[in-house]
Amino acid sequence: MTEKILLAHGSGGSLSHDIVNEGILSLLGNPILNKLDDSAVFDVKGKVAFTTDSHVVQPIFFPGGDIGRLSVCGTVNDLSVMGATPLYLSLALIIEEGLPKEDLKKVISSIKEAAEEAGVRIVTGDTKVVNRGNVDKLFINTAGIGIIADGVDISGHNARPGNRVILSGTIGDHGIAVLSKREGIGFETKLESDIAPLNIMTAEMMQASAKINCMRDPTRGGLSSTLNEIAEQSGVSIRIDEEKIPVRREVAAACEMLGLDPLYIANEGKLVAVVEAEDADKILAQMKKNKYGQNAAIIGEVTEKHAAKVTLKTALGTSRIVDMLVGEPLPRIC
Amino acid sequence: MCVAVPSLITALDGLDAIVDVGGVTRKANVMLTPDAKIGDYVLIHAGYAISIVDREEAEATLALFKELAENIEPEELNP
Amino acid sequence: MSQQNYFGQSDMAKGLVESIKRHAVKEARYMEFCGSHTVAIMKNGLRQLLPHNLTLTSGPGCPVCVTDNSELDKAIALAKIPDVIVASFGDMVRVPGSHSNLQEAKAGGSDIRIVYSPLDALQIARTNPDKALIFIAVGFETTAPTVAASVMQAKQEGLRNYYILSLHKVCPPVIKALLDSGEVNLQGLICPGHVSAVIGAKAWDFIAKDYGIPCVVAGFEALDILQCIDMLAQQTAKGEASVEIAYKRSVTHDGNITAQRILEHVFEPCNASWRGMGEVPGSGLKLRAEFAAYDAEKNFEFDPGPTKAQKGCICGEVLRGVKIPPECKLFRKVCTPKNPIGPCMVSSEGSCAAYYHYGEVND
Ligand code: SF4
């Protein structure tokens, strides 16, 4: 029989000590974490970016990744798109009683891998085990801090008319890869989630040019929601070109099949950058050199504010509004 | 009203078919299209094939569209 | 995203538009019956390409939208019965009934599963033999044969915990009712492609013959729809009215005979309530007596409570093609996809949602 996590594991007694020691510290240990004090203590200099995100995904293992990699990349990317260099993460696990220990170990291993790839350390954490049914297998919260170099001001408020909009690659890969494994929807594809830490690429972009005004990662709600948010925050409109937006064949096919629109599907390893026009090509060229930016493209530009925040030029040359996502995208039949 | 996408039948076992749309494969049932064979394109709706796509007609339509496109003045193309 | 379009080249669209402009010599109003056509027209901004003397009006062809409050109330009441699992297509779960919707019922503890196919519903029934699985069967003639097939499959397997709530509707009677009402003045009908794949283009003969209205069956790519409009414009110009197919790769005159037989084997026509149109004779489908064992309405006791209509919502008029969504006072102001008042705003196929999401831009 496979060994399972029991409720007693989270009670703070010796059993919970076991998971922390065997399961977590052995893999994620570093001098700050190993102290196991009530808080992590470290020095930072400069402007600090601080963010938190809770990760719930069903199923917890999906093509191209798992909830562990997701929890690291999500937070690393939230820091990176602010122009910060991510340094330290916290890690809080809420585990459903009965989760196989093997599964937890796999998740922790991918946390380790992703953290190493991004060059960040897990410095504090918490583990709770709850009754069966109170969470779905495993929820993870991570918070992270990074430092922002002097003079860097990247924010959703900074998009200006004339700026170019760059997308770092194909959209919808993550959402469709996860959806393919959901009960009742079942389809097969070789598609994998795009889940990736983007901090190396953002650092390279900032080195190539100081004229990046705004970056954001189009996670839940997809590209459309991200563009709408930027337009709203900056008080501008954005016009994108349907034919310029890279979409994988499988994503397009699955979307067509399920009545979904790739513009609304989640990504976990993509970013949108709004940059000054004169440096757009330079930044694009730099992004294409990074493995997570190979398919990057300039997809549109920022305009003066109109009634419609985001508009799209269709392949036929007509225009339409691109709206925010409302609710969960549900496969439709009709 | 009714999402139905042309899909290629790649395997068939009784009523159970495997169909492919642009690299995405899934199961489909061919109870409503008993004549469907491997290599046919079918329209899939709610997990069932509801119609077999007529390839000759598809090509004829495409040819018609192309002809119309060829008839327009070159300067009207590609703004 | 050009891959998404089967043909999708803008040059071919231009060719078709030029042809439409040559043929559209008379003022005309065409109705696209089907919600998927409404979405494709809005999403591709097709109205921007048409000459000014052609108007497109949306019709009642969204099976989710035309599902009446009273019918949704039944589904919600069934979901509240202990040991019942309700399976539904995704777009149904957010549609408001008189008092709540299936999503709220789910949050309140009902077991509601979203499925893509009746086959998935059958599978849930098989794996949960101690529960009753009720499939909320909505849809037109495209969907009804798939549900009929699932009922036959259940019977053959001896599966005794599979039930359906048949809210199916059929198209020709409602188009007839719409035309008989005299509320809309149409010069042509863009006929639903996938309904026609099943029932055949012949189903529309009566519209051309008895009402003198040109009918063209269309597919769902932008180019299919443009071709259909071109063919309608040619008929209008010549003063003819006949049934043609602009979607010959998938639709024939006679349709899918096997699917029609299976549908008729399991279902028989009945009267049905359409949102905004009331009861339309012969426009619904109910299980035949020999399949009564699979009929949720006949096998469960439930009380859907009194029916209440949404105040201020003009979905009915929108569905009948009498008004367009921006003419509704609530549109965008009170009624949004986040806070939908009527079903036309909920279903991604609904006219109000299509206008909200894809509203065209003139700058
Ligand atoms: S906008 Fe809302 S309230 Fe108005 S008709 Fe449409 S669904 Fe009904």
CSV table of C-alpha atoms and ligand atoms in Angstrom, one decimal, chain C residues 310-318 324-332 334-336 339-346 351-353, ligand 1:
chain,number,residue,atom,x,y,z
C,310,GLN,CA,-36.8,38.5,-15.1
C,311,LYS,CA,-38.0,42.0,-14.8
C,312,GLY,CA,-37.0,44.5,-17.5
C,313,CYS,CA,-35.3,41.8,-19.6
C,314,ILE,CA,-36.3,41.9,-23.3
C,315,CYS,CA,-34.7,38.6,-24.2
C,316,GLY,CA,-37.9,37.5,-25.8
C,317,GLU,CA,-37.9,40.4,-28.2
C,318,VAL,CA,-34.2,39.9,-28.9
C,324,ILE,CA,-31.3,44.2,-30.8
C,325,PRO,CA,-29.5,44.0,-27.4
C,326,PRO,CA,-28.4,47.6,-27.2
C,327,GLU,CA,-32.1,48.5,-27.3
C,328,CYS,CA,-32.5,46.9,-23.9
C,329,LYS,CA,-32.4,49.4,-21.1
C,330,LEU,CA,-30.4,47.0,-18.9
C,331,PHE,CA,-27.8,46.1,-21.6
C,332,ARG,CA,-24.3,46.9,-20.4
C,334,VAL,CA,-27.2,46.5,-15.3
C,335,CYS,CA,-27.0,43.3,-17.3
C,336,THR,CA,-23.4,42.2,-18.0
C,339,ASN,CA,-24.4,39.9,-13.6
C,340,PRO,CA,-26.6,38.4,-16.3
C,341,ILE,CA,-30.3,39.2,-16.0
C,342,GLY,CA,-31.4,37.1,-18.9
C,343,PRO,CA,-30.1,34.0,-20.6
C,344,CYS,CA,-29.1,35.9,-23.7
C,345,MET,CA,-26.3,37.4,-21.7
C,346,VAL,CA,-25.2,34.1,-20.1
C,351,SER,CA,-27.1,37.6,-28.8
C,352,CYS,CA,-26.7,39.9,-25.8
C,353,ALA,CA,-23.4,38.2,-24.8
D,1,SF4,S1,-29.3,42.7,-22.1
D,1,SF4,FE1,-29.8,41.4,-20.4
D,1,SF4,S2,-31.7,42.0,-19.6
D,1,SF4,FE2,-31.5,42.9,-21.7
D,1,SF4,S3,-32.4,41.4,-23.1
D,1,SF4,FE3,-30.3,40.9,-23.0
D,1,SF4,S4,-30.2,39.4,-21.3
D,1,SF4,FE4,-32.2,40.4,-21.1
